Amino acid sequence: MANLLNEEVSKQIKEALSPMQNEITMVLFTKESGCNTCEETEQLLTEVKALNDKISVEVKDIDKDKEDVEKYHITDVPTFVILDDNKKYKGVKFQGIPAGHEINSFLSAMVFMSGLDLGLDQKIVERLSKITKPIDIKVFVTLSCPHCPGAVATAHSLAMLNENIEASMIEAQTFQQLSVKHNVSGVPKIIINDEFELVGNHPIDAFLTELEKI
Amino acid sequence: MFNFSIDKKTQSSEFDQIKKWDFLVVGGGPAGLNAALYAKRKGLKVGIIVNEIGGQLNNTTWVDNYIGFSMIEGEELSNKFLDHVKQLEVPILKGVYVQGIEQVKQDFNVSVSNGKEYTTKTLLLATGGEPRKLGVTGEKEFTNKGVTYCATCDAPFFKDKHVIVAGGGNSAVEGVIDLVPWASKITLVHRSQFRADKILLDKLNDIDKLDIHLETQIISVVGNEQMTGIQALDKHTNEKKLIKADGLLIEIGTEANSKLIKDIVETNEREEIKVDLNQMTSVPGLFAAGDVTEQPFKQIIISAAEGAKAALAVNQYLIQIYKGE
């Protein structure tokens, strides 16, 4: 397969990854057959890995690596999680290829998982630390949606700062069944604990207010 | 295949270092970004507060009427504006909403959703607009259940489906063009005649799967779990008809995002802000530019130009009129 990233794009990604602090690991789940976008997702991760030596990639099989599937709550493929330098899972997940506009949420997740300060206000961090119930955030996106990466990055920041929160970007076309289940026909659509919903790219405090209601 | 808009958030601590700003800009579309550019060049202490850079440019796939750039993606143009502003190191506080603007003597206090408050000698509201609603039964109920206001975001959900586009201006015609790669059928419905540019209208001639119903008013959106169609009134025959469809893209213009100051400044009946020749509102020191004002032609270049005018006028105001400390 030809390269996904041309010279110009590689240069931009390399530059965007330059603030990375510590090592990160991306664990990608694929399967042997019946997965249309697994191959290109793996290729994207491999090509991005080559642009920064702090990145490692592990590829797992959803049908074989059961222990990891359970550990990272994997339900379908292609899905990948980003782990910190201690290989700790902090709830940052991508379901589907983060191409198109989602390249931005992908880059932001890598840089911040590597330990770059999220730069959040202390008040936000304090409010966030008070969330003790398990929270699952699904952010449905399309790759052509300019408002979506912001919503994904916000959800991922929440997950990075509180171990009770797990946040996933879900590419609506690849995960069509899941999109239909949650009546997604406008994005970004955010589903919290499979029950509460929010549409649009909201500031982190507005997002947090929704979580505090749960 | 990749659309970059990478930008590091300005930490609020950087923003907090300034005790009193000369000029704060609320909004990061063409008007706000250009105002910041001009103000910084004048040497003003200027900062931008915004949730999402680009404003309505983000909802535009192609821009073909900003001179110097033919057929440029909306987001790319916004990135170019931002790059230019960033070269001048204008602090930008991103990912927040402004919650209140209060006048204190000659100054303005701006309270932001991050819990902070900032003080400025002058302020520009460049908060643009949001999609105008049809205001018909069923529209709210089926929003994101078939009804959408963002073609670029939601077009993929209309793969092999029939989509109605409401409107007759440039945005509606562009919406039709955005849907062509996805929808199996497109029906454009507009209550009067086209007001889009001829150059755009000409492009519609080549779209076989497009039906056009002019002089047709949408009365309601109907459906069950998802929308299934619209009821419309044919103004020629005065007959009501049901048009079955899976989606409705509403592109009928914008409503001014003026709620932050509409109670303290003069507005027109559409709640668009009235400004003088220097973009100043009825409150001295408080300026407005772009789609939030009553200026009738909502165009990128006009918004950008109004931002520049506002910044130059702010500079003059600070020298000649401002009497605070």
PDB file of N, CA and C in Angstrom, chain B residues 2 18 40 96 114 116 118 120 122 137 150 172 187 266 272 278 291 293 296-297 320:
ATOM      1  N   PHE B   2      -6.018  14.474   5.392  1.00  0.00           N
ATOM      2  CA  PHE B   2      -5.834  15.021   6.736  1.00  0.00           C
ATOM      3  C   PHE B   2      -6.083  16.529   6.742  1.00  0.00           C
ATOM      4  N   ILE B  18      -1.831  39.823  32.454  1.00  0.00           N
ATOM      5  CA  ILE B  18      -2.150  41.202  32.103  1.00  0.00           C
ATOM      6  C   ILE B  18      -3.253  41.719  33.018  1.00  0.00           C
ATOM      7  N   LYS B  40      -2.714  44.619  17.272  1.00  0.00           N
ATOM      8  CA  LYS B  40      -1.362  44.275  17.704  1.00  0.00           C
ATOM      9  C   LYS B  40      -0.335  45.118  16.947  1.00  0.00           C
ATOM     10  N   VAL B  96     -13.213  28.265  25.738  1.00  0.00           N
ATOM     11  CA  VAL B  96     -14.029  28.837  26.822  1.00  0.00           C
ATOM     12  C   VAL B  96     -15.176  29.652  26.226  1.00  0.00           C
ATOM     13  N   ASN B 114     -14.089  29.737  32.443  1.00  0.00           N
ATOM     14  CA  ASN B 114     -13.036  29.090  33.235  1.00  0.00           C
ATOM     15  C   ASN B 114     -13.009  29.649  34.658  1.00  0.00           C
ATOM     16  N   LYS B 116     -12.627  32.794  35.482  1.00  0.00           N
ATOM     17  CA  LYS B 116     -11.806  34.001  35.605  1.00  0.00           C
ATOM     18  C   LYS B 116     -12.560  35.231  35.105  1.00  0.00           C
ATOM     19  N   TYR B 118     -11.650  39.145  33.369  1.00  0.00           N
ATOM     20  CA  TYR B 118     -10.606  39.971  32.777  1.00  0.00           C
ATOM     21  C   TYR B 118     -11.146  41.383  32.584  1.00  0.00           C
ATOM     22  N   THR B 120     -10.759  45.147  30.641  1.00  0.00           N
ATOM     23  CA  THR B 120     -10.230  45.745  29.412  1.00  0.00           C
ATOM     24  C   THR B 120     -10.782  47.154  29.216  1.00  0.00           C
ATOM     25  N   THR B 122     -11.232  48.536  26.192  1.00  0.00           N
ATOM     26  CA  THR B 122     -12.176  48.468  25.065  1.00  0.00           C
ATOM     27  C   THR B 122     -12.445  47.002  24.743  1.00  0.00           C
ATOM     28  N   THR B 137     -42.921  23.604  13.082  1.00  0.00           N
ATOM     29  CA  THR B 137     -43.175  22.432  13.905  1.00  0.00           C
ATOM     30  C   THR B 137     -42.280  21.272  13.467  1.00  0.00           C
ATOM     31  N   CYS B 150     -25.291  21.702   9.500  1.00  0.00           N
ATOM     32  CA  CYS B 150     -23.872  21.649   9.109  1.00  0.00           C
ATOM     33  C   CYS B 150     -23.658  20.558   8.064  1.00  0.00           C
ATOM     34  N   ALA B 172     -27.039  27.735   0.795  1.00  0.00           N
ATOM     35  CA  ALA B 172     -27.921  26.626   0.432  1.00  0.00           C
ATOM     36  C   ALA B 172     -27.394  25.918  -0.817  1.00  0.00           C
ATOM     37  N   THR B 187     -33.343  17.617  -2.898  1.00  0.00           N
ATOM     38  CA  THR B 187     -34.423  18.514  -3.298  1.00  0.00           C
ATOM     39  C   THR B 187     -34.196  19.854  -2.621  1.00  0.00           C
ATOM     40  N   GLU B 266     -27.766  49.254  21.546  1.00  0.00           N
ATOM     41  CA  GLU B 266     -28.911  49.313  20.626  1.00  0.00           C
ATOM     42  C   GLU B 266     -28.802  48.187  19.602  1.00  0.00           C
ATOM     43  N   GLU B 272     -29.653  42.206  15.905  1.00  0.00           N
ATOM     44  CA  GLU B 272     -28.312  42.466  15.380  1.00  0.00           C
ATOM     45  C   GLU B 272     -27.865  43.812  15.945  1.00  0.00           C
ATOM     46  N   ASN B 278     -17.529  53.660  12.710  1.00  0.00           N
ATOM     47  CA  ASN B 278     -16.284  53.107  13.269  1.00  0.00           C
ATOM     48  C   ASN B 278     -16.506  51.796  13.999  1.00  0.00           C
ATOM     49  N   ASP B 291     -20.741  39.282  11.502  1.00  0.00           N
ATOM     50  CA  ASP B 291     -22.144  38.876  11.366  1.00  0.00           C
ATOM     51  C   ASP B 291     -23.017  39.215  12.569  1.00  0.00           C
ATOM     52  N   THR B 293     -23.338  42.133  13.689  1.00  0.00           N
ATOM     53  CA  THR B 293     -23.855  43.490  13.481  1.00  0.00           C
ATOM     54  C   THR B 293     -24.997  43.485  12.456  1.00  0.00           C
ATOM     55  N   PRO B 296     -25.839  44.093   6.388  1.00  0.00           N
ATOM     56  CA  PRO B 296     -26.688  43.076   5.764  1.00  0.00           C
ATOM     57  C   PRO B 296     -25.961  41.972   4.979  1.00  0.00           C
ATOM     58  N   PHE B 297     -24.744  42.237   4.509  1.00  0.00           N
ATOM     59  CA  PHE B 297     -24.101  41.243   3.650  1.00  0.00           C
ATOM     60  C   PHE B 297     -23.126  40.419   4.474  1.00  0.00           C
ATOM     61  N   GLN B 320      -7.757  59.370  22.007  1.00  0.00           N
ATOM     62  CA  GLN B 320      -8.483  60.632  22.064  1.00  0.00           C
ATOM     63  C   GLN B 320      -9.588  60.702  23.107  1.00  0.00           C
TER      64      GLN B 320
END
